[in-house]
């Protein structure tokens, strides 16, 4: 998204074109805890998708507006498309040995339509 591949030949263009043709191997997702009384995540926790290891939390905190833990993490895709089926899988975070159910999203968890910013 940051490089114009049509601007002519440049160093590394062939590698970028080759990488763009491959499916994504991992994707950054947003997570929100489904229960307010869950342990607090800090980053580095295991992300589970349908009970299988799928990635790692990069950052997390408690979202007071959302009423639960909020986290960002990279999840392996296995070449699957990012669709409703992929996001509706059962996601959990392993926080100090406790499996905490979370909901995954590609969009921002607070104000995903950006309506509050636009007033």
Tab-separated table of C-alpha atoms in Angstrom:
chain	number	residue	atom	x	y	z
A	1	UNK	CA	0.000	0.000	0.000
A	2	UNK	CA	2.946	2.342	0.548
A	3	UNK	CA	4.755	1.780	-2.752
A	4	UNK	CA	3.527	2.605	-6.256
A	5	UNK	CA	4.490	-0.476	-8.268
A	6	UNK	CA	3.563	1.318	-11.525
A	7	UNK	CA	6.143	4.102	-11.160
A	8	UNK	CA	8.815	2.172	-13.047
A	9	UNK	CA	11.711	-0.076	-12.218
A	10	UNK	CA	13.363	0.319	-8.815
A	11	UNK	CA	15.501	-1.766	-6.497
A	12	UNK	CA	13.340	-4.401	-4.786
A	13	UNK	CA	10.355	-4.080	-7.167
A	14	UNK	CA	10.488	-7.759	-8.205
A	15	UNK	CA	10.465	-8.887	-4.566
A	16	UNK	CA	7.468	-6.671	-3.774
A	17	UNK	CA	5.514	-7.954	-6.788
A	18	UNK	CA	6.256	-11.560	-5.780
A	19	UNK	CA	5.228	-10.928	-2.160
A	20	UNK	CA	1.998	-9.199	-3.209
A	21	UNK	CA	0.913	-12.216	-5.248
A	22	UNK	CA	1.157	-14.552	-2.233
A	23	UNK	CA	-1.643	-14.825	0.347
A	24	UNK	CA	-1.030	-13.271	3.760
A	25	UNK	CA	0.560	-15.666	6.232
A	26	UNK	CA	-0.596	-13.678	9.272
A	27	UNK	CA	-2.955	-10.829	10.064
A	28	UNK	CA	-3.265	-8.264	12.840
A	29	UNK	CA	-6.577	-8.628	14.675
A	30	UNK	CA	-8.239	-6.703	17.490
A	31	UNK	CA	-9.641	-8.653	20.425
A	32	UNK	CA	-12.049	-7.728	23.197
A	33	UNK	CA	-12.848	-9.856	26.238
A	34	UNK	CA	-16.404	-11.124	26.455
A	35	UNK	CA	-16.444	-11.011	30.281
A	36	UNK	CA	-15.581	-7.991	32.432
A	37	UNK	CA	-14.029	-10.127	35.205
A	38	UNK	CA	-11.102	-11.585	33.269
A	39	UNK	CA	-7.384	-11.468	34.062
A	40	UNK	CA	-5.494	-8.568	32.532
A	41	UNK	CA	-3.326	-9.286	29.505
A	42	UNK	CA	-0.081	-7.374	28.905
A	43	UNK	CA	1.338	-8.807	25.685
A	44	UNK	CA	3.025	-12.058	24.773
A	45	UNK	CA	-0.029	-14.201	25.583
A	46	UNK	CA	-0.930	-17.096	23.311
A	47	UNK	CA	-3.899	-16.623	20.963
A	48	UNK	CA	-5.944	-19.766	20.363
A	49	UNK	CA	-8.314	-20.224	17.421
A	50	UNK	CA	-10.755	-23.112	17.864
A	51	UNK	CA	-8.464	-24.513	20.570
A	52	UNK	CA	-5.306	-24.465	18.426
A	53	UNK	CA	-2.343	-22.105	18.826
A	54	UNK	CA	-2.762	-19.336	16.248
A	55	UNK	CA	-0.632	-16.377	17.295
A	56	UNK	CA	0.569	-14.031	19.995
A	57	UNK	CA	-0.731	-10.865	21.632
A	58	UNK	CA	1.456	-7.849	20.863
A	59	UNK	CA	-0.201	-5.384	23.249
A	60	UNK	CA	-3.146	-5.362	25.631
A	61	UNK	CA	-4.850	-3.396	28.366
A	62	UNK	CA	-8.223	-2.953	30.027
A	63	UNK	CA	-10.732	-1.050	27.893
A	64	UNK	CA	-12.996	0.831	30.289
A	65	UNK	CA	-15.284	2.015	27.487
A	66	UNK	CA	-15.648	-1.534	26.173
A	67	UNK	CA	-15.888	-3.110	29.630
A	68	UNK	CA	-13.208	-5.762	29.233
A	69	UNK	CA	-9.679	-6.522	28.125
A	70	UNK	CA	-8.636	-5.201	24.742
A	71	UNK	CA	-5.728	-6.668	22.801
A	72	UNK	CA	-3.969	-6.611	19.449
A	73	UNK	CA	-2.230	-9.671	18.103
A	74	UNK	CA	-1.005	-11.399	14.976
A	75	UNK	CA	-2.845	-14.567	13.955
A	76	UNK	CA	-1.618	-17.030	11.338
A	77	UNK	CA	-4.064	-17.308	8.458
A	78	UNK	CA	-2.907	-20.460	6.711
A	79	UNK	CA	-3.800	-18.707	3.459
A	80	UNK	CA	-7.478	-18.437	4.462
A	81	UNK	CA	-9.505	-15.433	3.394
A	82	UNK	CA	-10.354	-12.831	6.016
A	83	UNK	CA	-14.109	-13.280	6.046
A	84	UNK	CA	-16.895	-13.594	8.608
A	85	UNK	CA	-16.230	-17.324	9.001
A	86	UNK	CA	-12.572	-16.732	9.931
A	87	UNK	CA	-13.484	-14.006	12.435
A	88	UNK	CA	-16.394	-15.929	13.952
A	89	UNK	CA	-14.147	-18.794	15.053
A	90	UNK	CA	-13.769	-19.413	18.803
A	91	UNK	CA	-10.862	-17.226	19.943
A	92	UNK	CA	-9.255	-17.392	23.368
A	93	UNK	CA	-6.246	-15.825	25.054
A	94	UNK	CA	-4.110	-17.920	27.380
A	95	UNK	CA	-3.490	-15.526	30.269
A	96	UNK	CA	-1.313	-17.132	32.948
A	97	UNK	CA	-2.849	-20.537	32.226
A	98	UNK	CA	-6.466	-19.300	32.112
A	99	UNK	CA	-8.203	-19.481	28.752
A	100	UNK	CA	-10.160	-16.257	28.350
A	101	UNK	CA	-12.805	-16.075	25.589
A	102	UNK	CA	-12.453	-13.066	23.288
A	103	UNK	CA	-14.138	-11.701	20.172
A	104	UNK	CA	-11.955	-10.964	17.117
A	105	UNK	CA	-12.308	-8.067	14.710
A	106	UNK	CA	-10.455	-6.514	11.786
A	107	UNK	CA	-11.833	-3.090	12.684
A	108	UNK	CA	-11.289	-0.865	15.684
A	109	UNK	CA	-13.261	-2.149	18.645
A	110	UNK	CA	-14.375	1.280	19.835
A	111	UNK	CA	-16.287	3.243	17.186
A	112	UNK	CA	-15.481	1.002	14.175
A	113	UNK	CA	-17.583	3.206	11.856
A	114	UNK	CA	-15.627	6.309	12.953
A	115	UNK	CA	-18.940	8.054	13.745
A	116	UNK	CA	-17.841	9.611	17.056
A	117	UNK	CA	-14.846	11.337	15.463
A	118	UNK	CA	-17.011	12.840	12.729
A	119	UNK	CA	-19.504	14.072	15.355
